[in-house]
mmCIF file of C-alpha atoms and ligand atoms in Angstrom:
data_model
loop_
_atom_site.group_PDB
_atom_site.id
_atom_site.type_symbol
_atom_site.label_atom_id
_atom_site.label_comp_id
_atom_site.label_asym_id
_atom_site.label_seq_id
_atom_site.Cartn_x
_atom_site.Cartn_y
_atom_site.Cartn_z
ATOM 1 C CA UNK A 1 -14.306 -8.128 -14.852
ATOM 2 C CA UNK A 2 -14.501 -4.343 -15.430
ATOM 3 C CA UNK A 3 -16.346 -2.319 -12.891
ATOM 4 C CA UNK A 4 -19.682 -0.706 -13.836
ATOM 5 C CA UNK A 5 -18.462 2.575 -12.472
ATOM 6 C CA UNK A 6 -18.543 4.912 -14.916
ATOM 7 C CA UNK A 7 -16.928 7.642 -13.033
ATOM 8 C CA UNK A 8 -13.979 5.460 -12.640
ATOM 9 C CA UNK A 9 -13.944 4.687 -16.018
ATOM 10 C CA UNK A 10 -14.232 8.198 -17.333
ATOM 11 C CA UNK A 11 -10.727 9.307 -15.878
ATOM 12 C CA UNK A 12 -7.303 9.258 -17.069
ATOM 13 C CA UNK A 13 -4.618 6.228 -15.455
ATOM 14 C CA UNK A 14 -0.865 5.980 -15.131
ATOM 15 C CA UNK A 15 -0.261 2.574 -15.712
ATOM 16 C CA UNK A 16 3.454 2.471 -17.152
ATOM 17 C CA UNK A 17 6.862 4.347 -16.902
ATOM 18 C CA UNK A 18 7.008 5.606 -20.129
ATOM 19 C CA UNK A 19 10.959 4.985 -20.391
ATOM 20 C CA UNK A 20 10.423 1.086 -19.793
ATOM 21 C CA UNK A 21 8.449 0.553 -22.887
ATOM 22 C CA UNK A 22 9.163 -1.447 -25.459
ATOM 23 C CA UNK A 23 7.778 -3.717 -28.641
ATOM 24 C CA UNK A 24 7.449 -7.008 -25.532
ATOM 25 C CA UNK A 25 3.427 -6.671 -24.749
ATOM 26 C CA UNK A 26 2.979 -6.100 -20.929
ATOM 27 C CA UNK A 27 -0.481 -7.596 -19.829
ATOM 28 C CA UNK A 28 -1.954 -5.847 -16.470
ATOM 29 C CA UNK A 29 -4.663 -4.992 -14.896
ATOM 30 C CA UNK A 30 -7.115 -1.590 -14.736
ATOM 31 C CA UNK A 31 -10.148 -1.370 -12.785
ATOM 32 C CA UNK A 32 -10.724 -4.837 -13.032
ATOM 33 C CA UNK A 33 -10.203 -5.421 -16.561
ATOM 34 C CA UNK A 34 -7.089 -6.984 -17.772
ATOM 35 C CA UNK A 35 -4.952 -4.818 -21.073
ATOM 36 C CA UNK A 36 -1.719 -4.804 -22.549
ATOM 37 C CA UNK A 37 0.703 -2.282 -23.517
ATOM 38 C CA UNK A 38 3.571 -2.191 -25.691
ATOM 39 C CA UNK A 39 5.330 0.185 -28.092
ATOM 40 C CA UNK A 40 3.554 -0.436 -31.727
ATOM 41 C CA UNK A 41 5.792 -0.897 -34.774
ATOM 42 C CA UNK A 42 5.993 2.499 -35.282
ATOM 43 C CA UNK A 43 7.316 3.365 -32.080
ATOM 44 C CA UNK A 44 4.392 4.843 -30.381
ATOM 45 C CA UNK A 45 2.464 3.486 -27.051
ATOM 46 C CA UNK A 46 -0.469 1.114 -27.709
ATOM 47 C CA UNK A 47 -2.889 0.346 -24.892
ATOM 48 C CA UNK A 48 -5.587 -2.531 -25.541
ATOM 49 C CA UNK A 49 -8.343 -4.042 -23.629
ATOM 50 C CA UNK A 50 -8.160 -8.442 -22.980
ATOM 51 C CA UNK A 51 -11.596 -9.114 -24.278
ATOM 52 C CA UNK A 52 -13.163 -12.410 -22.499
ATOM 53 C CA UNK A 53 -12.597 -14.682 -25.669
ATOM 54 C CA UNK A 54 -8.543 -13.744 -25.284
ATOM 55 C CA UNK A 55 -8.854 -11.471 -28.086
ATOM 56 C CA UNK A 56 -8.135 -7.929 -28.436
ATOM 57 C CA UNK A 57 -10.029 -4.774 -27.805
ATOM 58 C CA UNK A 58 -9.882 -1.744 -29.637
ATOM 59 C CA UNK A 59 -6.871 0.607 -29.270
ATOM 60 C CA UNK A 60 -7.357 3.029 -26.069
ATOM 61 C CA UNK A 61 -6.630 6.275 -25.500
ATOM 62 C CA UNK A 62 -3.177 6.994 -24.471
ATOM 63 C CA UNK A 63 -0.995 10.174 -23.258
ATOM 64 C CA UNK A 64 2.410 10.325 -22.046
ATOM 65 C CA UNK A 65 2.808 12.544 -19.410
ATOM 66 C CA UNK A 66 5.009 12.995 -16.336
ATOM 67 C CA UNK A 67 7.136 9.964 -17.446
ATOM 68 C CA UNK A 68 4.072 7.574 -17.426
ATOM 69 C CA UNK A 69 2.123 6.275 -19.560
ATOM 70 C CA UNK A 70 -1.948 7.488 -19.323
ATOM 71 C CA UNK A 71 -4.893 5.586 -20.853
ATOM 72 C CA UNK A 72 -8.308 5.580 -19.875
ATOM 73 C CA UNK A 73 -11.462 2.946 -20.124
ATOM 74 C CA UNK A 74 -13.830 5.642 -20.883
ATOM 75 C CA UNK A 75 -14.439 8.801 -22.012
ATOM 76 C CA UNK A 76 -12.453 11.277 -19.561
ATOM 77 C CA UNK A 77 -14.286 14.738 -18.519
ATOM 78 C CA UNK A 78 -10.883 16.158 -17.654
ATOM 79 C CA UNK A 79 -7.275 16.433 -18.367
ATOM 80 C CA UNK A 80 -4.402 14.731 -16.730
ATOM 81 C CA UNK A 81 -3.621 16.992 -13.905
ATOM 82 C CA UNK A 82 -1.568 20.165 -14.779
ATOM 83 C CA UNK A 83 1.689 20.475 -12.566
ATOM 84 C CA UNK A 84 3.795 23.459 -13.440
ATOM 85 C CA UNK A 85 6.995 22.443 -11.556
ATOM 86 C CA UNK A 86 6.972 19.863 -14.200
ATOM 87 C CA UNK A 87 7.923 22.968 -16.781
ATOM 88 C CA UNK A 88 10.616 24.283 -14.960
ATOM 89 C CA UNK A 89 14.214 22.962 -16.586
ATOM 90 C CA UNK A 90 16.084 23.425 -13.246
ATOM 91 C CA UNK A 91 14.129 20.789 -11.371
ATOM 92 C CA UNK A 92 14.847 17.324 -10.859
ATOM 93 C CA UNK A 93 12.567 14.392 -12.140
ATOM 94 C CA UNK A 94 12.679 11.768 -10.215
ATOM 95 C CA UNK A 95 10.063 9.058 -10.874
ATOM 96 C CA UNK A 96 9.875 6.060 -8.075
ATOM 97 C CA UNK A 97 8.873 3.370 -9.104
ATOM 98 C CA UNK A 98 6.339 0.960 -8.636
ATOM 99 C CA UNK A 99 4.484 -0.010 -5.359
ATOM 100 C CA UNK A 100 1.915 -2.759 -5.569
ATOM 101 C CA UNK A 101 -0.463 -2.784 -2.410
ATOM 102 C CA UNK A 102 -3.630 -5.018 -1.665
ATOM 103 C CA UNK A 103 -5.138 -1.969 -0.804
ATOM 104 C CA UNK A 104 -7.692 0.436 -2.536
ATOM 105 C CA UNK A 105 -6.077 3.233 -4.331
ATOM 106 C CA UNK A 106 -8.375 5.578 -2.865
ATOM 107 C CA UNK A 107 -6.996 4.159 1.038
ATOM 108 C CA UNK A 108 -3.498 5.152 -0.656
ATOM 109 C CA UNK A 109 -5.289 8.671 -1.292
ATOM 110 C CA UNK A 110 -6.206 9.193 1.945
ATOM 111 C CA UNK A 111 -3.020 7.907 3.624
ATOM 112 C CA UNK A 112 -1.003 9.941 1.599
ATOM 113 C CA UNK A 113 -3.468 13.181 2.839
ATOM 114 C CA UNK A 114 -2.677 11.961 6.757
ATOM 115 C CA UNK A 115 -0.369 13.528 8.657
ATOM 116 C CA UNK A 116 -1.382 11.977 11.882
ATOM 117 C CA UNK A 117 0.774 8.885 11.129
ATOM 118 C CA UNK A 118 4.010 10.443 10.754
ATOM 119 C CA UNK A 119 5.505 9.801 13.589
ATOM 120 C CA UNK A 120 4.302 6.387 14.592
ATOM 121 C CA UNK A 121 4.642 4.644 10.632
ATOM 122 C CA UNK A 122 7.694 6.951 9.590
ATOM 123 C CA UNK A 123 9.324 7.364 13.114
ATOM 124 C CA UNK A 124 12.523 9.339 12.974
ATOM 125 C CA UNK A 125 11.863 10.263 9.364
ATOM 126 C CA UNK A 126 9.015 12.309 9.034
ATOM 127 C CA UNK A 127 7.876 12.489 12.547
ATOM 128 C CA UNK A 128 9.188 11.907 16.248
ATOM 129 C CA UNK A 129 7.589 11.757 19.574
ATOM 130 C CA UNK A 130 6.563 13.839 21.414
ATOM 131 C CA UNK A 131 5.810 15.606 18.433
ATOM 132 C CA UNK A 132 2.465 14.074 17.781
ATOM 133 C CA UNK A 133 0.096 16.924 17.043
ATOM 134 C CA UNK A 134 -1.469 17.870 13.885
ATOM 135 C CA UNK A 135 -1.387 22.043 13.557
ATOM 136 C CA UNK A 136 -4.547 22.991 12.554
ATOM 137 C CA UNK A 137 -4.922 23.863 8.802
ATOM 138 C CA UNK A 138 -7.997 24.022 5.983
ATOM 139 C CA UNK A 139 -9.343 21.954 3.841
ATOM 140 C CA UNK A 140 -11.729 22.704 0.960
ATOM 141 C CA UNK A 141 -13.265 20.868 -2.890
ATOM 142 C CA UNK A 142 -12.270 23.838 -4.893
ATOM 143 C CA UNK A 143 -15.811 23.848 -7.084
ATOM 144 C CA UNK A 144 -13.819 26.053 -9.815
ATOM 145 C CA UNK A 145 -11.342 23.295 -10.679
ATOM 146 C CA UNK A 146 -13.101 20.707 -9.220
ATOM 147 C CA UNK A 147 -10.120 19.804 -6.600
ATOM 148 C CA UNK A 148 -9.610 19.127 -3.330
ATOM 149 C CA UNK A 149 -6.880 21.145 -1.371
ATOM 150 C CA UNK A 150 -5.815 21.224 1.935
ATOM 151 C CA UNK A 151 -3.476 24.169 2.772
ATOM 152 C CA UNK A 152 -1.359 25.622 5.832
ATOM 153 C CA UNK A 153 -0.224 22.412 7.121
ATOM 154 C CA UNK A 154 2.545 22.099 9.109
ATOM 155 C CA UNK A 155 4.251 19.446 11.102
ATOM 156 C CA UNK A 156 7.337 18.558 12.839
ATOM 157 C CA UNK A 157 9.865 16.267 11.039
ATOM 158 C CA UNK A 158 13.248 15.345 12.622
ATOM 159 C CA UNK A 159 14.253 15.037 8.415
ATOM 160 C CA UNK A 160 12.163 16.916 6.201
ATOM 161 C CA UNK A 161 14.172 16.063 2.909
ATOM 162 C CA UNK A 162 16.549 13.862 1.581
ATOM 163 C CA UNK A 163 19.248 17.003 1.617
ATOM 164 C CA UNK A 164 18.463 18.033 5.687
ATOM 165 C CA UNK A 165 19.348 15.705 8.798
ATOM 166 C CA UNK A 166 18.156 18.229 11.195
ATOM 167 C CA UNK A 167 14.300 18.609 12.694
ATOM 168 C CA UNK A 168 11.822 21.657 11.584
ATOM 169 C CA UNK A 169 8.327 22.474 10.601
ATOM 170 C CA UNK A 170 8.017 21.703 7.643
ATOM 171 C CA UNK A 171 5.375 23.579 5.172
ATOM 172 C CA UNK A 172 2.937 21.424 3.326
ATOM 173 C CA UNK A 173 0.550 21.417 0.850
ATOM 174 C CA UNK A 174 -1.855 18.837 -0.317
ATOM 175 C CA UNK A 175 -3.755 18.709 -3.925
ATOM 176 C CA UNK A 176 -6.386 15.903 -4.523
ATOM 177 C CA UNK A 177 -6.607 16.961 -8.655
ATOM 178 C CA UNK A 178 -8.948 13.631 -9.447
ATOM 179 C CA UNK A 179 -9.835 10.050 -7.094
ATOM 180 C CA UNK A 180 -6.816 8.125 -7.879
ATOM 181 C CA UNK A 181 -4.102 11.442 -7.830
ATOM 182 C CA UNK A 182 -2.898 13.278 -5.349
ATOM 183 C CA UNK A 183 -0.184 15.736 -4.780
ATOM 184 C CA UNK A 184 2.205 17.340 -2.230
ATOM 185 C CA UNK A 185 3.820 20.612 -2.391
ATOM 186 C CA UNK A 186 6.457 21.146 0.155
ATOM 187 C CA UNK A 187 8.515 24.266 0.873
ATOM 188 C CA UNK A 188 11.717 23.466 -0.211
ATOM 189 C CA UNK A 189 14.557 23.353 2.735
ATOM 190 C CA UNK A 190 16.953 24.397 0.165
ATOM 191 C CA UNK A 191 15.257 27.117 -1.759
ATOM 192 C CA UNK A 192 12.401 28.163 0.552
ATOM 193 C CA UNK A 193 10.859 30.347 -1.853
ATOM 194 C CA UNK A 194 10.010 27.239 -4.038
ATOM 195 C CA UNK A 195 7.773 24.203 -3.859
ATOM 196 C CA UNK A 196 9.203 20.580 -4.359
ATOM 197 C CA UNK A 197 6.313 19.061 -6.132
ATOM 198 C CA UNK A 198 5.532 15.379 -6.130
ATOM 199 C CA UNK A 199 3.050 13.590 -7.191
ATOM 200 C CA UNK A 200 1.537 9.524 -6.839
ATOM 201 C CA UNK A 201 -0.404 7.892 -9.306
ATOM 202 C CA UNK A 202 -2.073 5.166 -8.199
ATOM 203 C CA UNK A 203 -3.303 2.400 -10.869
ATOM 204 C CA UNK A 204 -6.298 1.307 -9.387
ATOM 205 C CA UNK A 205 -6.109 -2.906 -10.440
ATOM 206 C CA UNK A 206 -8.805 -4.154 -8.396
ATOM 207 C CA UNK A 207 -10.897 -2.476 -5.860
ATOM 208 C CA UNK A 208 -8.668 -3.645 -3.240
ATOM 209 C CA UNK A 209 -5.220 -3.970 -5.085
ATOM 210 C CA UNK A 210 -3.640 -0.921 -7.170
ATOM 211 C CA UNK A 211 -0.167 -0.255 -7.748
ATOM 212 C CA UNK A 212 1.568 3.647 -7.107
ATOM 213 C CA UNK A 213 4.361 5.596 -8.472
ATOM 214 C CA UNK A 214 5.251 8.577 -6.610
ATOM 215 C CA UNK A 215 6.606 11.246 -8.689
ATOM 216 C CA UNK A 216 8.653 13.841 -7.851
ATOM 217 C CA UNK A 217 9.758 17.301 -9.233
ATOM 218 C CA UNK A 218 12.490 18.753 -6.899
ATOM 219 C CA UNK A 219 14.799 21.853 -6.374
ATOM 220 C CA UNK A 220 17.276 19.596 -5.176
ATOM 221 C CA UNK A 221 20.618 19.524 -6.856
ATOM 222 C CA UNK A 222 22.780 18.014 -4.228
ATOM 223 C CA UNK A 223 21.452 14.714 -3.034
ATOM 224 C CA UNK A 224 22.441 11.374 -5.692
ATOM 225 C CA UNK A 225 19.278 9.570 -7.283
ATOM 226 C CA UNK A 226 20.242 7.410 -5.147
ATOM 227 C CA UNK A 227 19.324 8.992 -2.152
ATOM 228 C CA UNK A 228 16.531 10.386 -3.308
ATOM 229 C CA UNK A 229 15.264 7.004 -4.018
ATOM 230 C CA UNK A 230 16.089 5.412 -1.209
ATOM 231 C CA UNK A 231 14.026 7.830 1.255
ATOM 232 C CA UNK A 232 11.161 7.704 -0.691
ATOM 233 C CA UNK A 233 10.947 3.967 -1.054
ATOM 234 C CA UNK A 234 11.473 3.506 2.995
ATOM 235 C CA UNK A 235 8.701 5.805 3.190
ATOM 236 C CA UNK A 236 6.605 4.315 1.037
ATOM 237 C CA UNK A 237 6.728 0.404 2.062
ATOM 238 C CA UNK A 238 6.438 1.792 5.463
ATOM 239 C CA UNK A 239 3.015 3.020 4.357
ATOM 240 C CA UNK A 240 2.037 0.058 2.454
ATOM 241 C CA UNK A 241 2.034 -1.828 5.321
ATOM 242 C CA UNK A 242 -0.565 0.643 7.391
ATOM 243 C CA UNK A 243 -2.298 0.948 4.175
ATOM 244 C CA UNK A 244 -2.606 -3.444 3.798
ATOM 245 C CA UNK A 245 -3.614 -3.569 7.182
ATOM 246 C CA UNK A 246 -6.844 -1.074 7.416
ATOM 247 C CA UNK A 247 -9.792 -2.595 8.207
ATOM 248 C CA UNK A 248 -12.365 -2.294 6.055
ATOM 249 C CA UNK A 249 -10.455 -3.156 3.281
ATOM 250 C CA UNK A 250 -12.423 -0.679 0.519
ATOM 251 C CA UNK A 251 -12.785 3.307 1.574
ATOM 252 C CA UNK A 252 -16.216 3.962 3.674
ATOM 253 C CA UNK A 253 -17.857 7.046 2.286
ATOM 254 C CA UNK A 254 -20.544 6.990 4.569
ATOM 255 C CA UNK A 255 -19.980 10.022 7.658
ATOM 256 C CA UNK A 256 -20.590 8.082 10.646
ATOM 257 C CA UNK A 257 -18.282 4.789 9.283
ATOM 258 C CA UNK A 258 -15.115 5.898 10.835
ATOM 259 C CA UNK A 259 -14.765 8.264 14.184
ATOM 260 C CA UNK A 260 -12.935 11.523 12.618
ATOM 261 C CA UNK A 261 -10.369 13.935 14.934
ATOM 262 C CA UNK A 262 -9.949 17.412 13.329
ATOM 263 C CA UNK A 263 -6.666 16.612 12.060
ATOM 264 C CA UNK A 264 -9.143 14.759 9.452
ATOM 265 C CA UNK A 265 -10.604 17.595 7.807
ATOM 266 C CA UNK A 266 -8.705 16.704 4.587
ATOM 267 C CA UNK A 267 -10.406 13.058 4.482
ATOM 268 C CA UNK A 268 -13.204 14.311 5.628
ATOM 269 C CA UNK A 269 -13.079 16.708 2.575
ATOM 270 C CA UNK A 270 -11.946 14.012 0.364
ATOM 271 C CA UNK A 271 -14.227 11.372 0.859
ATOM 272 C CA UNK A 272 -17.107 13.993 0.691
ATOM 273 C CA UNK A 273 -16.011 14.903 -3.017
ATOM 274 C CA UNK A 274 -16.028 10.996 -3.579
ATOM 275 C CA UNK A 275 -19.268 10.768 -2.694
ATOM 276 C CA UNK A 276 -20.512 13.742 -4.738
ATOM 277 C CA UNK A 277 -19.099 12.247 -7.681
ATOM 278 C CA UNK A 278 -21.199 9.383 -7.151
ATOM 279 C CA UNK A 279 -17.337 7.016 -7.464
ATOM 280 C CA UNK A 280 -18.084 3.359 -5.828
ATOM 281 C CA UNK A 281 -14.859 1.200 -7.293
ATOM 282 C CA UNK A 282 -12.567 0.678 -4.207
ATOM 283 C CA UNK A 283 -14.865 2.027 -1.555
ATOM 284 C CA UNK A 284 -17.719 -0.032 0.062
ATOM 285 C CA UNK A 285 -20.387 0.251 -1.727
ATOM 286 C CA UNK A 286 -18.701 -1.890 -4.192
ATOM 287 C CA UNK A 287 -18.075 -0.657 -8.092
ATOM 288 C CA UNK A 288 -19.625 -4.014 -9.256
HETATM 289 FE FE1 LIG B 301 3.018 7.754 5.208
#
């Protein structure tokens, strides 16, 4: 059934690699309501809603962008996110793949935002003991853009990339550009005058199952595909399983749900903006 949130609704999706399209129709699911995909006979994407009675709705909006596939449910307010790295020829695109987690996309959101966990969920990778300690750094909702940033984090990682084996601060910083998206920039190890940009874009299915591609746009022109696969898919089921596991299910919006430690500002920022927004699919209050 499709939620009744309407600011869910009116935003923009990933719910495809681009590439993988073809005429075959792919049936899935988008906050709660069940479409199809496929490439139409002339070659271009076509996105419909699975009415009740099994027949089909109208065509939906569609965009390809960053090597996915974008539709929306609604009417959006906003673009798809604008990421310049994408626009700059020497960088490497490396899209993921998909993650599906009985989880709700915005609990991916929020994971993604936490430092905190590095060491205990990605031990040895992107965090050791004792190295536990979250530098202090700010959060904000930019009101111009309408954003969510949180900037001059650092942290210790015994292997900040997929090109470095040895341990170092790295430089990070975070972007929350709409409810379901969110961005890091990282300083690059190899070019340290330049960000390595990557993005996930959750598909929010149900409000406690979605599905995730990370993105990424990197100066890296060493490391195989591979490689650069590899490391971000260990990282990533290593986080589905924290992100399964949390307890409640759907994200709490109200202040006093969970017990927040300053190296929370950036949920604490996030889940403020949520709530201003007035969003309810995937957090408790329940987008039904
Ligand atoms: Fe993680």
């Amino acid at each position: 059934m499709k939620t009744t949130d309407q600011v869910a609704l009116d935003d923009w999706y990933a719910i495809a690699t681009a590439s993988e399209l073809t005429s075959r129709t792919v049936r899935t699911r988008l906050l709660g309501q069940d479409i199809e995909y496929m490439l139409s006979e002339g070659g271009s994407p076509l996105v419909r809603e699975i009415l009740d009675d099994g027949r089909h709705g109208p065509a939906l909006p569609v965009k390809e962008r960053y090597g996915c596939l974008f539709t929306s449910l609604g009417t959006p307010r906003k673009d798809i996110v604008h990421i310049e790295e994408a626009e700059e020829e020497d960088r490497r695109f490396v899209p993921c793949g998909w993650v599906t987690m009985r989880a709700s996309g915005l609990r991916v959101v929020e994971n993604f935002l936490d430092m905190a966990h590095f060491p205990f969920v990605h031990t040895d990778i992107l965090g050791s003991e004792p190295h536990t300690e979250v530098p202090g750094y700010q959060s904000e909702i930019r009101r111009d853009v309408d954003e969510v940033w949180a900037t001059n984090c650092t942290f210790f990682q015994p292997r900040i990339a997929a090109t470095e084996d040895k341990g170092d601060f790295v430089h990070l910083t975070y972007r929350v550009p709409s409810p379901f998206v969110v961005m890091l920039y990282r300083v690059c190890p190899t070019s340290p005058n330049r960000l390595d940009a990557i993005a996930l874009f959750i598909q929010p299915m149900e409000e406690g199952l979605c599905r995730a591609q990370p993105v990424m746009y990197l100066v890296d022109q060493t490391s195989t595909h591979k490689s650069l696969l590899n490391f971000e898919q260990v990282i990533f089921l290593q986080d589905r399983i924290i992100v399964e596991n949390q307890r409640p299910l759907l994200l709490p919006l109200e202040p006093r749900a969970e017990i927040p430690t300053r190296a929370d500002s950036s949920s604490i920022a996030y889940r403020r903006w949520l709530k201003e927004k007035g969003i309810r699919f995937g957090t408790t209050a329940g987008g039904y």
